[in-house]
Coordinates of C-alpha atoms in Angstrom, one line a residue:
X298 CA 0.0 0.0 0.0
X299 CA 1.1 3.7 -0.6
X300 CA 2.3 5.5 2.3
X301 CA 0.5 8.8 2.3
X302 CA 3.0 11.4 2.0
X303 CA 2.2 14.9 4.2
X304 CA 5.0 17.6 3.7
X305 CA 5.0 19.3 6.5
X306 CA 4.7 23.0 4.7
X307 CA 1.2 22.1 4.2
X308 CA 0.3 21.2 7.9
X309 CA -2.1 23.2 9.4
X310 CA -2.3 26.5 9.1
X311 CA -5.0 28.4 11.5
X312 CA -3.7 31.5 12.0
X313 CA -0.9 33.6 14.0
X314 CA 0.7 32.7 17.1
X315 CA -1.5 33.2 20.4
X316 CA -1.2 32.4 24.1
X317 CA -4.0 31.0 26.1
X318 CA -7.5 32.2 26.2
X319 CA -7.9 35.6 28.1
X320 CA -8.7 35.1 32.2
X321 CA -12.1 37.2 31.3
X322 CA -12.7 36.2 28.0
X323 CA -16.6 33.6 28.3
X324 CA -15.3 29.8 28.3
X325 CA -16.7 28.3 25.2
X326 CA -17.4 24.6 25.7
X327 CA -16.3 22.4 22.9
X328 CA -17.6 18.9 21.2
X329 CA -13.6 18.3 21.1
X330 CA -13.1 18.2 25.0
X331 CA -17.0 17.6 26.0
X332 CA -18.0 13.7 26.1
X333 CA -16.4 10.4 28.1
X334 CA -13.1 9.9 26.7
X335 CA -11.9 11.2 29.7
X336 CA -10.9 8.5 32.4
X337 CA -12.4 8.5 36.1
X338 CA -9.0 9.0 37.3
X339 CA -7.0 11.1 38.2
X340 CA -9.8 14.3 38.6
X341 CA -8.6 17.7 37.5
X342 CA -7.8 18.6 41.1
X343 CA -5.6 15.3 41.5
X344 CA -3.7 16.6 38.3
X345 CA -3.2 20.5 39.8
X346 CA -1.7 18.9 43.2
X347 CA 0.8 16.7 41.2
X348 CA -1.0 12.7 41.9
X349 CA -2.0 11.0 39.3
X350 CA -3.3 7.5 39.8
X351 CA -3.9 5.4 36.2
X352 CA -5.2 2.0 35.8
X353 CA -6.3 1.2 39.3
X354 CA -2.3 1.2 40.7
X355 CA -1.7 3.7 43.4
X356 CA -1.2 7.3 43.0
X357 CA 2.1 8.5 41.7
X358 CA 3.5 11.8 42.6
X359 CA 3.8 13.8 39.5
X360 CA 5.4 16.5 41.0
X361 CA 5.7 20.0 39.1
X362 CA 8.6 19.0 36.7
X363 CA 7.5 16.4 35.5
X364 CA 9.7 12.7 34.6
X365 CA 8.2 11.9 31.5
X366 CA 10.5 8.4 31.3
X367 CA 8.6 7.6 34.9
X368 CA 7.1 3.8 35.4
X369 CA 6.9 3.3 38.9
X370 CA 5.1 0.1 38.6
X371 CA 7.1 -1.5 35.4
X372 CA 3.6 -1.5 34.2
X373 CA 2.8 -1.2 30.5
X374 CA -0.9 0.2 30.6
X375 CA 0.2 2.4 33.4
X376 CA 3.1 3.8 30.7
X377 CA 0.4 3.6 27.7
X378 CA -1.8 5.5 29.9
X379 CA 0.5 8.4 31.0
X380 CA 1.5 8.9 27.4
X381 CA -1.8 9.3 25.9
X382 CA -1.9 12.9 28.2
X383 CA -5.7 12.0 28.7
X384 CA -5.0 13.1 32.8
X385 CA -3.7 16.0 30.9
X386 CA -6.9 16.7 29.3
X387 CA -9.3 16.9 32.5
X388 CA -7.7 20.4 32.9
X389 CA -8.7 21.3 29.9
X390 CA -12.1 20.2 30.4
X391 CA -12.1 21.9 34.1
X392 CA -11.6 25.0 32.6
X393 CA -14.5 24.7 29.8
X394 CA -16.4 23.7 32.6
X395 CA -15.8 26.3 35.1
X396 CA -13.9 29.5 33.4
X397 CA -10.5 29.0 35.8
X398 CA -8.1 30.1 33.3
X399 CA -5.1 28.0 36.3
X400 CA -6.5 24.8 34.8
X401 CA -5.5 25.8 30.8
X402 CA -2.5 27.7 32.2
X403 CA -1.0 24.2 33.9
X404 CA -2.3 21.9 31.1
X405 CA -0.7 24.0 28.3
X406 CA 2.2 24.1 30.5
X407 CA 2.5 20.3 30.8
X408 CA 1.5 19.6 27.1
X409 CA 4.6 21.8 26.2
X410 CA 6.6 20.2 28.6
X411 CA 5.7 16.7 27.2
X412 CA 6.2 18.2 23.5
X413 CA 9.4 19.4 24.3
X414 CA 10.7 16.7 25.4
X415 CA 9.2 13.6 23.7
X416 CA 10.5 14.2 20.0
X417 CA 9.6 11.3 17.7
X418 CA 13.1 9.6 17.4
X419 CA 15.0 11.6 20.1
X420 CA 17.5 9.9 22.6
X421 CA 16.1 9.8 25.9
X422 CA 12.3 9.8 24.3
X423 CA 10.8 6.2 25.4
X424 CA 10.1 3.9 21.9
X425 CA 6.5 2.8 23.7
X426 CA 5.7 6.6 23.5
X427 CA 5.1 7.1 19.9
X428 CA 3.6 3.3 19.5
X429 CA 0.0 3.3 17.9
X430 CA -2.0 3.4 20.6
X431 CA -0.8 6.0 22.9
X432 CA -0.6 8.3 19.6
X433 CA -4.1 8.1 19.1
X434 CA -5.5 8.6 22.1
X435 CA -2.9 11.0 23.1
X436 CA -4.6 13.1 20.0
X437 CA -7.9 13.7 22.0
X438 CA -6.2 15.7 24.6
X439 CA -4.1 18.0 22.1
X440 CA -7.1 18.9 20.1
X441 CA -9.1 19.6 22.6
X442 CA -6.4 21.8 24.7
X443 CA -6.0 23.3 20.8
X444 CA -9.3 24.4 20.7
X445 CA -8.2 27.4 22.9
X446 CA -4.6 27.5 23.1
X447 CA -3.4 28.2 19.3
X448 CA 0.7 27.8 19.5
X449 CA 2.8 26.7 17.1
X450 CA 4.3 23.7 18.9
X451 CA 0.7 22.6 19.8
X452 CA -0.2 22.7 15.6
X453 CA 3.1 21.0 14.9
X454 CA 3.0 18.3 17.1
X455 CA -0.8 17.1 16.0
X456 CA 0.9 17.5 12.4
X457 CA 3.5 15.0 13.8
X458 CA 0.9 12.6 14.9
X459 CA -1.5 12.8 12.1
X460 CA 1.6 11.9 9.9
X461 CA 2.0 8.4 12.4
X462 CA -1.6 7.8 11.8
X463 CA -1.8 8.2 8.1
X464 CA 1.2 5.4 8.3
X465 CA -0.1 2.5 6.2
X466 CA 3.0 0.5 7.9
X467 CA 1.8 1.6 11.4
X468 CA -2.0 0.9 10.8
X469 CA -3.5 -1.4 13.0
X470 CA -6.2 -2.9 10.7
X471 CA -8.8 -5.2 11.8
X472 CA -8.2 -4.4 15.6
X473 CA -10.1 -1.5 18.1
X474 CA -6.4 0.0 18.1
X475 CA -6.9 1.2 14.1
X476 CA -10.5 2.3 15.1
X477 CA -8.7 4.7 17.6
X478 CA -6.2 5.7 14.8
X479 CA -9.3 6.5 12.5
X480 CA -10.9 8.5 14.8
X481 CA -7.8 10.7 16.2
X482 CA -6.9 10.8 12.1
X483 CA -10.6 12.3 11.4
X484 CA -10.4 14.7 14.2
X485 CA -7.0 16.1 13.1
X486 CA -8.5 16.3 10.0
X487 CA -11.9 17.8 11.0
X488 CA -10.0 20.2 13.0
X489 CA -8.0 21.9 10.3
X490 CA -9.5 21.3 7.0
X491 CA -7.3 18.2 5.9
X492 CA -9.9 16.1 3.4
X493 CA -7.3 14.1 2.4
X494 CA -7.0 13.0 6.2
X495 CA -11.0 12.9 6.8
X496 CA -11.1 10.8 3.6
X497 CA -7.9 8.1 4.5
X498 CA -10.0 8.1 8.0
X499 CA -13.2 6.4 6.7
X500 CA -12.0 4.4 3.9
X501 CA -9.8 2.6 6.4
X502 CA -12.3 2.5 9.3
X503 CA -14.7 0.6 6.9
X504 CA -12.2 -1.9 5.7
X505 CA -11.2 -2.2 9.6
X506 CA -14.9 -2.6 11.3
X507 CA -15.6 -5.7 8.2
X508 CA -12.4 -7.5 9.8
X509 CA -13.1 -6.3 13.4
X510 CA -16.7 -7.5 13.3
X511 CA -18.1 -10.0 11.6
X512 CA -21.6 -9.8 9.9
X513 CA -23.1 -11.8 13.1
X514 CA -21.9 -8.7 15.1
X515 CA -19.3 -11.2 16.8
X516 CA -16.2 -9.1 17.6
X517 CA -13.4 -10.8 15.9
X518 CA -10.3 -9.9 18.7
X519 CA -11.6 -13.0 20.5
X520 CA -12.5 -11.3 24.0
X521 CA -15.9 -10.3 24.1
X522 CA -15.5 -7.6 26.5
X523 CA -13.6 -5.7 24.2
X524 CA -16.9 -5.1 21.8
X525 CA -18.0 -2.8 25.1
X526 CA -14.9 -0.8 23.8
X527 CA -15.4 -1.1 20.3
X528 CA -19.1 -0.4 20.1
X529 CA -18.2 3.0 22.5
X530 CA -15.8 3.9 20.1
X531 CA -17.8 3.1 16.9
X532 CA -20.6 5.8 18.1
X533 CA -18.0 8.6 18.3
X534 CA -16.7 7.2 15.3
X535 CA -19.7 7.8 13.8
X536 CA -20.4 11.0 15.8
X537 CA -17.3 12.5 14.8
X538 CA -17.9 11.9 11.0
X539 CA -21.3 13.6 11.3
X540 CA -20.1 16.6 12.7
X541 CA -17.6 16.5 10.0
X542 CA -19.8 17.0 7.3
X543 CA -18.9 12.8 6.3
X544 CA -21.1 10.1 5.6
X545 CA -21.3 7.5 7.7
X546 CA -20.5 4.4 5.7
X547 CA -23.6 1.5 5.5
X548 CA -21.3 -1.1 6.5
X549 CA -19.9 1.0 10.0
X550 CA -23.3 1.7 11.4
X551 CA -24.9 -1.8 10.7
X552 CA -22.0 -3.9 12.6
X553 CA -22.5 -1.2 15.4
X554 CA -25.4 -1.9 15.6
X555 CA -25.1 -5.9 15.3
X556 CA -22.6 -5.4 18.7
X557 CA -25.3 -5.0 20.8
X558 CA -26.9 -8.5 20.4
X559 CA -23.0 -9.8 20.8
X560 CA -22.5 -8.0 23.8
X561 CA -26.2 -9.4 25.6
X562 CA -25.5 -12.8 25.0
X563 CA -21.9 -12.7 26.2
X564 CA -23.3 -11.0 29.5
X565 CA -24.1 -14.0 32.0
X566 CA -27.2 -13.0 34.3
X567 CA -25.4 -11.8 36.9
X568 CA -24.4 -9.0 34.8
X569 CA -21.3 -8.7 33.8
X570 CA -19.7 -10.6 30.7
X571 CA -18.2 -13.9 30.5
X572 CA -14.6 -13.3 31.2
X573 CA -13.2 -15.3 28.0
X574 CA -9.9 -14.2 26.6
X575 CA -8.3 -11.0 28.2
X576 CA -11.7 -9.7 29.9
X577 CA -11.8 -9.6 33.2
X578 CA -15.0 -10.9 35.0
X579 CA -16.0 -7.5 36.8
X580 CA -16.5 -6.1 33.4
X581 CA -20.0 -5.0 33.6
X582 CA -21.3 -3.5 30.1
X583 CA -23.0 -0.1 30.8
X584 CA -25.0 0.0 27.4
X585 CA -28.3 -0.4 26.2
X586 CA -28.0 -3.8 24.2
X587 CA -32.0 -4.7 24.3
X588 CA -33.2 -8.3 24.8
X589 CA -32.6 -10.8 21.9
X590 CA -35.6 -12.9 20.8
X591 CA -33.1 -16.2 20.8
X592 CA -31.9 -17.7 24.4
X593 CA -29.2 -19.9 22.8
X594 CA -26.7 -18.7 20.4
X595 CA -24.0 -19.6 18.2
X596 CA -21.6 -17.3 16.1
X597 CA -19.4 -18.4 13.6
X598 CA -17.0 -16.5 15.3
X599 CA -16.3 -19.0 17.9
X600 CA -18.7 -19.0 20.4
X601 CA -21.6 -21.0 22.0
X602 CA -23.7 -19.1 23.9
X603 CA -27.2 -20.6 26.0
X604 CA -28.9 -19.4 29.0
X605 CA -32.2 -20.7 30.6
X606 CA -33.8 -17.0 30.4
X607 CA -33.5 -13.8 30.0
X608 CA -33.7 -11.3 33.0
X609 CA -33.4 -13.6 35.6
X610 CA -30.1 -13.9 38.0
X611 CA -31.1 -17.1 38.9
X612 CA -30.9 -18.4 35.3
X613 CA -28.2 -21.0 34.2
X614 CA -26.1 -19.8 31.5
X615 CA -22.8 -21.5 29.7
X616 CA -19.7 -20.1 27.2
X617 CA -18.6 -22.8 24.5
X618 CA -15.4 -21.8 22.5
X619 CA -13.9 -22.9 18.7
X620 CA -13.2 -21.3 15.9
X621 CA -10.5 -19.5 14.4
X622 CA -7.0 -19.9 15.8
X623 CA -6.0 -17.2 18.8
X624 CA -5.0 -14.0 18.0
X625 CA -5.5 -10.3 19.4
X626 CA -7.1 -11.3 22.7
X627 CA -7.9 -14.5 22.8
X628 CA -6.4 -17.2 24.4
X629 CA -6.0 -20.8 24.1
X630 CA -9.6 -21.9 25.1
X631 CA -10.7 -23.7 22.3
X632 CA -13.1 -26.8 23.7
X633 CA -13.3 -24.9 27.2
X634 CA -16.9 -24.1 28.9
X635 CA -17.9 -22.1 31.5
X636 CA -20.9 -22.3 33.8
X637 CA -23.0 -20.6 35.7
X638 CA -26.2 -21.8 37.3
X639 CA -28.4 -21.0 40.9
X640 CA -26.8 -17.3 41.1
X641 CA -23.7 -18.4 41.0
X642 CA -20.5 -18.6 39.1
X643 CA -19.6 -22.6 38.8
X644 CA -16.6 -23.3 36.3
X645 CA -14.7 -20.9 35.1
X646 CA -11.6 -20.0 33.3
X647 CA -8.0 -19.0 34.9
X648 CA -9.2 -15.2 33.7
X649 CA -7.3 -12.0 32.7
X650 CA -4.2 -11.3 34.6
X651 CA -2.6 -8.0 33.3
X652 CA -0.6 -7.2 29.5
X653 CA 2.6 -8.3 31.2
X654 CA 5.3 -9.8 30.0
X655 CA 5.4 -12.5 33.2
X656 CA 5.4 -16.3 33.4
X657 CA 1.7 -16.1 34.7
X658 CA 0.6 -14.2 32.3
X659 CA 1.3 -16.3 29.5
X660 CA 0.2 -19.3 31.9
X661 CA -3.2 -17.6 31.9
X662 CA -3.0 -17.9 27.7
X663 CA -2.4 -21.7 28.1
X664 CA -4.8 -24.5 27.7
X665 CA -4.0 -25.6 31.5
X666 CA -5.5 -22.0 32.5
X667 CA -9.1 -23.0 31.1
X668 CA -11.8 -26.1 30.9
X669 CA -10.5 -28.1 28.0
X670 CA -9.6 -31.7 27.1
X671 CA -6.1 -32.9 26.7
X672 CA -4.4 -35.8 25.0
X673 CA -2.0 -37.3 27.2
X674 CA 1.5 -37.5 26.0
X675 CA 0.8 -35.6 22.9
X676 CA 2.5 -32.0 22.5
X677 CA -0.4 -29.3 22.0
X678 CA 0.0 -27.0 18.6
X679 CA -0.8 -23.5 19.5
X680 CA -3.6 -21.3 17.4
X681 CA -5.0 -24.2 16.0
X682 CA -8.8 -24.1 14.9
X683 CA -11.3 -26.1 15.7
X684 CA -15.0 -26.8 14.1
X685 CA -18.6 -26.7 16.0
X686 CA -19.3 -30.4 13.6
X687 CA -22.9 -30.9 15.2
X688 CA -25.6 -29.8 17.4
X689 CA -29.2 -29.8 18.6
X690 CA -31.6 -27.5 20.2
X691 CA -34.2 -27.7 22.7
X692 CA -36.3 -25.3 24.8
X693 CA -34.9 -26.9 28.0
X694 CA -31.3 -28.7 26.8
X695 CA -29.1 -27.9 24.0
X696 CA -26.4 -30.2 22.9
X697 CA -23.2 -29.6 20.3
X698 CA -20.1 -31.4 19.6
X699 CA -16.7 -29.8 18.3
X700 CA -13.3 -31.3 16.6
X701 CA -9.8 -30.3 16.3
X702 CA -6.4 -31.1 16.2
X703 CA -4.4 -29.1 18.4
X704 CA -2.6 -32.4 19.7
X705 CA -1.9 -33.7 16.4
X706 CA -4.7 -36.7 16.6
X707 CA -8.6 -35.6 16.6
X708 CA -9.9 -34.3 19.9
X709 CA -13.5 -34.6 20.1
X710 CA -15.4 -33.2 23.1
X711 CA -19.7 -32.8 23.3
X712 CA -21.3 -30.5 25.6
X713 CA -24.8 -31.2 26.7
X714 CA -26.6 -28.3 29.1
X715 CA -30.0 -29.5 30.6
X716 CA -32.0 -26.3 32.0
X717 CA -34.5 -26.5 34.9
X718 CA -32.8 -29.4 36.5
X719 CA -29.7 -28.0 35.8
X720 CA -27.1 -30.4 34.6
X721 CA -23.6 -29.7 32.3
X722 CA -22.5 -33.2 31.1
X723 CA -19.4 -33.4 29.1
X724 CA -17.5 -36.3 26.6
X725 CA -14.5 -36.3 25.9
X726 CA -12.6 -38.6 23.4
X727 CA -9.5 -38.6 21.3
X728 CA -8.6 -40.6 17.8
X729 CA -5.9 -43.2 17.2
X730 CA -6.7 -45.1 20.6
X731 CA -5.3 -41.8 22.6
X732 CA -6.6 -41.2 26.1
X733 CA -7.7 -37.4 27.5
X734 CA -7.6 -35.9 30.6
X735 CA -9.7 -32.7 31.5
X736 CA -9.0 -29.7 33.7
X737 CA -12.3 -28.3 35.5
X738 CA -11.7 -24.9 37.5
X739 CA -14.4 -24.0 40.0
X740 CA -15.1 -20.2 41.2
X741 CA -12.6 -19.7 43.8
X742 CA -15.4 -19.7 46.6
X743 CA -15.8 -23.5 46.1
X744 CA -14.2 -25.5 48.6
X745 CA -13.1 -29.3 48.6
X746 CA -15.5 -31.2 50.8
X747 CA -14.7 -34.6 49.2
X748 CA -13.1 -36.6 46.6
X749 CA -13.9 -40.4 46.2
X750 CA -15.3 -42.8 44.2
X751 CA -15.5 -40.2 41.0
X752 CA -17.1 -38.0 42.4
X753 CA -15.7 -34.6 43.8
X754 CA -18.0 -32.1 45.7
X755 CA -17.2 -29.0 46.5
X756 CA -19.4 -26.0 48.6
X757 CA -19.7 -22.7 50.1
X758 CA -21.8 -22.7 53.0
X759 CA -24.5 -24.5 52.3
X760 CA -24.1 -24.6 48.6
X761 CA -22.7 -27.5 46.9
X762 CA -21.7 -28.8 43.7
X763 CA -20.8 -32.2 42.4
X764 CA -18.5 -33.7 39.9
X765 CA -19.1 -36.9 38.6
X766 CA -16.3 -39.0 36.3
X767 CA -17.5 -42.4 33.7
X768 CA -16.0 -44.4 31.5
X769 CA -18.6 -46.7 29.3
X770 CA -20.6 -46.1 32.1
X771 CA -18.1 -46.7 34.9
X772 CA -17.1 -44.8 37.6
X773 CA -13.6 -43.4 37.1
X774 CA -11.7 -42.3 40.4
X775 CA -8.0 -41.2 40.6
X776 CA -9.1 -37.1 40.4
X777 CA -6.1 -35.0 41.3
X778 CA -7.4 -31.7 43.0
X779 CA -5.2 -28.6 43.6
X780 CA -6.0 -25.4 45.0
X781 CA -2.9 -23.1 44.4
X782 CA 0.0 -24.5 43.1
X783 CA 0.5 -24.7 39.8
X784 CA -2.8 -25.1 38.1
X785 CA -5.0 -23.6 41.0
X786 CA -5.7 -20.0 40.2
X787 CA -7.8 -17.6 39.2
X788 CA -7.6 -14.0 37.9
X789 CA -11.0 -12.5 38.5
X790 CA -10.1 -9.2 38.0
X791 CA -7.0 -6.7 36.8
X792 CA -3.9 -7.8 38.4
X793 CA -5.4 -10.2 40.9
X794 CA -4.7 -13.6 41.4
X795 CA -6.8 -15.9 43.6
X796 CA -6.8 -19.5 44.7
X797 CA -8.9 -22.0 43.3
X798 CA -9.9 -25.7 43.3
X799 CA -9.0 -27.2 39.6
X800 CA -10.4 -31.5 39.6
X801 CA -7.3 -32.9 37.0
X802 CA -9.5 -36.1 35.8
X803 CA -7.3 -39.7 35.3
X804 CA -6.7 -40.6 31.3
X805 CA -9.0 -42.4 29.4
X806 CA -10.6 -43.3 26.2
X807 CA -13.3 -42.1 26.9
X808 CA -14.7 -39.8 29.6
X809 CA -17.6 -38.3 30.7
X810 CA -17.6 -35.2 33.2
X811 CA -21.0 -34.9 35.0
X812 CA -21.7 -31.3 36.5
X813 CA -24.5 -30.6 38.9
X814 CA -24.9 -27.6 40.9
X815 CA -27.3 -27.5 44.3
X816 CA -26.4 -30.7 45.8
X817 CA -23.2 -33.0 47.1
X818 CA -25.5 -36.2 46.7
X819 CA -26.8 -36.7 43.0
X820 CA -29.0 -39.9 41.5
X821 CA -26.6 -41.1 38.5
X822 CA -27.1 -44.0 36.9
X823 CA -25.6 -44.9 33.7
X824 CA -26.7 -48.1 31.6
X825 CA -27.2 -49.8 28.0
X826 CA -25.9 -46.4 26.3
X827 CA -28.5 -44.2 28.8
X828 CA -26.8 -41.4 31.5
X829 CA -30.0 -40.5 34.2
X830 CA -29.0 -37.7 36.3
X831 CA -31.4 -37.0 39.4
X832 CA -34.6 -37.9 37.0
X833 CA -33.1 -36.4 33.7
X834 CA -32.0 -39.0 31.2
X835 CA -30.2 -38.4 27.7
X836 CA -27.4 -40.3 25.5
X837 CA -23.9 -41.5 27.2
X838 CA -22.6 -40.0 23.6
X839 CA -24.6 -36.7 24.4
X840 CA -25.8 -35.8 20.9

């Protein structure tokens, strides 16, 4: 592709030189500083007294000259956050808000500050500064402190990063990190005249959103939580274009739009979203998303999803994964379930850690972080696919069955959810005479109460759950059960890391995991190809 050449003689020209808006002059609130791009934290006043606390660490002391090579934590969103200058621009927005011409006098002084010395290139300027990400969203900030401080430095630095963003090498296509990119490239644009900017902006924002999102409205990045983000940003996308005097192309609005669906049916009913890939499980989507007519779903994508109701916290609700292999966020979960049933999380996976470069991190990207089968002795081939080969649907059980190869010899495993008398069985085989093994981690308020016989309860209070292992309809004992150690974890939310109980099953050929939440007694029963589990019967092969 042709890089976009932008000669910097024909970079934004808006006038003479002028300081800061008068101390008297009215305060003119702008569409560029007005809106929630703006984080929660640090507040305006937390900026003026030099603390500045970013992604939920604690608050650093900014002081008045300010380190701009600072990472107090060795923290990568805390550095990605501190260069995008978005604590920056609650100053600016202070001042709209409330005519104190001391909040523009100290944010025009730090953007200076941070212009002067973080030149593109420039020994002692940090490589992760002028990275995609913190370029585009550092580009909110500097227009809106440009809309009333017109400086020279201010007019050449947005030249500087609308010359990153127009990068066809530095593009970040088919990911929420281009959408930012098209939407700090269209306000540049917007903002001084630049149609050849406004123009590169929505051609590639289309091209982006039909990789991003698929035409189910799946979000392609493989962590569903991040379609909160990307529908956010889509609407000021699509705001921004408006106000532009743009059309907004067919194609952008209706995969918006399809989002919304996504993002309900990857919401369990307690809330807050199913904490696949690198989404944390206190992520609670704060947007209207409507009720879908369909209780079970499946996208292409990669996911299963199936819930006993809508509306109700009590309702049972499950996570299947497949598809393509990982990329972006996802991790390797192919084959894994979750569960939640009685108002309560009951399996779930190892979770989202942080975007660190640590051993646990990468742990929490492994198959032995989530609910999956493996073939014993085989080695396990990373982003390999896997296909949803079969299912069937039911107003109170749903059933499917999905293939792949990520161990070099078929791995089959069937997932049968029973609603009302709430029941997850699972099979799981492998070809060429292999044996499997399966990892199953419960919510970390689970307990061990006991483990014999194949069968391994757990509770909380007076809450149990059971676990229940055949083979061709026999019991199968040997379960391994850790809590801690080296399987036994659980990242619930953003740099946490909690014990839990993970049930390691014994090989076999063939083996049948048996989930039921409410009791540490169940009635199973298993004969001439029949599984009854406390009154419900279906298939020993599921589907």
């Amino acid at each position: 592709m042709r890089r976009l050449a932008i000669p910097l003689a024909l970079v934004l020209a808006l006038g003479g030189v002028a300081g800061p808006a008068q101390a008297d002059a009215p305060v003119k609130r702008t569409a560029q500083c007005q809106g929630d791009w703006l984080p929660g934290s640090p507040t305006a006043e937390d900026v003026m007294s030099g603390e500045i606390s970013l992604v939920g660490l604690p608050a650093f002391k900014l002081g008045k000259k300010i380190d701009w090579g600072a990472s107090p934590y060795r923290n990568r969103s805390w550095e990605f956050v501190f260069q995008s200058l978005r604590w920056m621009g609650t100053l600016v927005v202070a001042y709209e808000n409330s005519g104190e011409k001391r909040y523009l006098d100290r944010a025009t002084e730090i953007a200076e500050d941070w212009v002067l010395h973080n030149k593109r290139g420039a020994r002692g300027t940090k490589p992760y500064v002028w990275k995609d990400h913190p370029v585009s969203l550092r580009t909110q900030p500097l227009l809106c402190l440009s809309m009333h401080v017109k400086a020279d430095w201010l007019k050449t630095s947005l030249a500087d990063h609308a010359r990153l963003l127009s990068d066809a090498r530095l593009y970040k296509k088919g990911h929420n990190h281009g959408i930012d990119q098209d939407i700090a490239l269209m306000g540049i644009g917007c903002r001084y005249g630049r149609a050849d900017w406004q123009s590169l902006a929505a051609r590639r924002l289309t091209g982006t959103v039909k990789l991003d999102v698929d035409a189910q409205g799946a979000l392609m990045e493989q962590a569903p939580r991040y379609a909160v983000y990307v529908y956010g940003r889509l609407q000021v996308a699509m705001t921004n274009m408006k106000a532009c005097g743009r059309k907004v192309p067919g194609e952008v609005s209706r995969r918006a739009e399809a989002l919304k669906e996504f993002v309900a049916h990857s919401t369990m009913p307690n809330g807050y979203m199913v904490p696949i890939g690198d989404g944390s499980a206190e992520t609670e989507p704060k947007m209207e998303t409507g009720t879908p007519d369909k209780k079970v779903k499946v996208y292409r994508a990669g996911y299963v999803y199936g819930r006993t109701d809508w509306g109700k916290p009590e309702s049972a609700y499950y996570s299947i994964r497949f598809g393509p292999g990982t990329k972006f966020h996802g991790h390797e979960d192919h084959l894994g379930v979750t569960y939640y049933a009685q108002g309560r999380d009951i399996l779930m996976d190892g979770g989202f850690h942080s975007y660190e470069k640590s051993s646990y991190r990468y742990w929490t990207l492994s198959p032995e972080a989530h609910n999956v089968p493996t073939v014993v002795g085989a080695r396990f081939r990373p982003r390999t696919a896997s296909s949803l080969v079969d299912s069937a649907y039911g107003k109170d059980r749903q059933a499917f069955r999905l293939t792949d190869k990520a161990y070099g010899v078929t791995r089959t495993r069937s997932v049968l959810v029973n609603h009302g008398q709430d029941v997850m069985a699972v099979l799981d085989t492998a070809g060429g005479g292999g044996k499997v093994s399966s990892l199953w981690r419960f919510a970390p308020s689970l307990k061990l109460v006991s483990n014999s016989g194949g069968r391994v309860v757990l509770g909380d209070g007076k809450f149990k759950v059971t676990l229940v292992q055949l083979s061709s309809c026999s019991p199968v004992g040997g379960q391994k059960v850790e809590r801690g150690g080296a399987l036994g974890w659980v990242s619930p939310t953003y740099l946490s890391k909690e014990a839990a109980n993970v049930v390691v099953s014994p090989a076999a050929e063939k083996l049948l995991t048996i989930i039921v939440p409410g009791t540490d007694s169940p009635k199973v029963s298993c004969s001439g190809g029949k599984v009854t589990v406390e009154g419900v019967s279906f298939s020993a092969n599921l589907l």
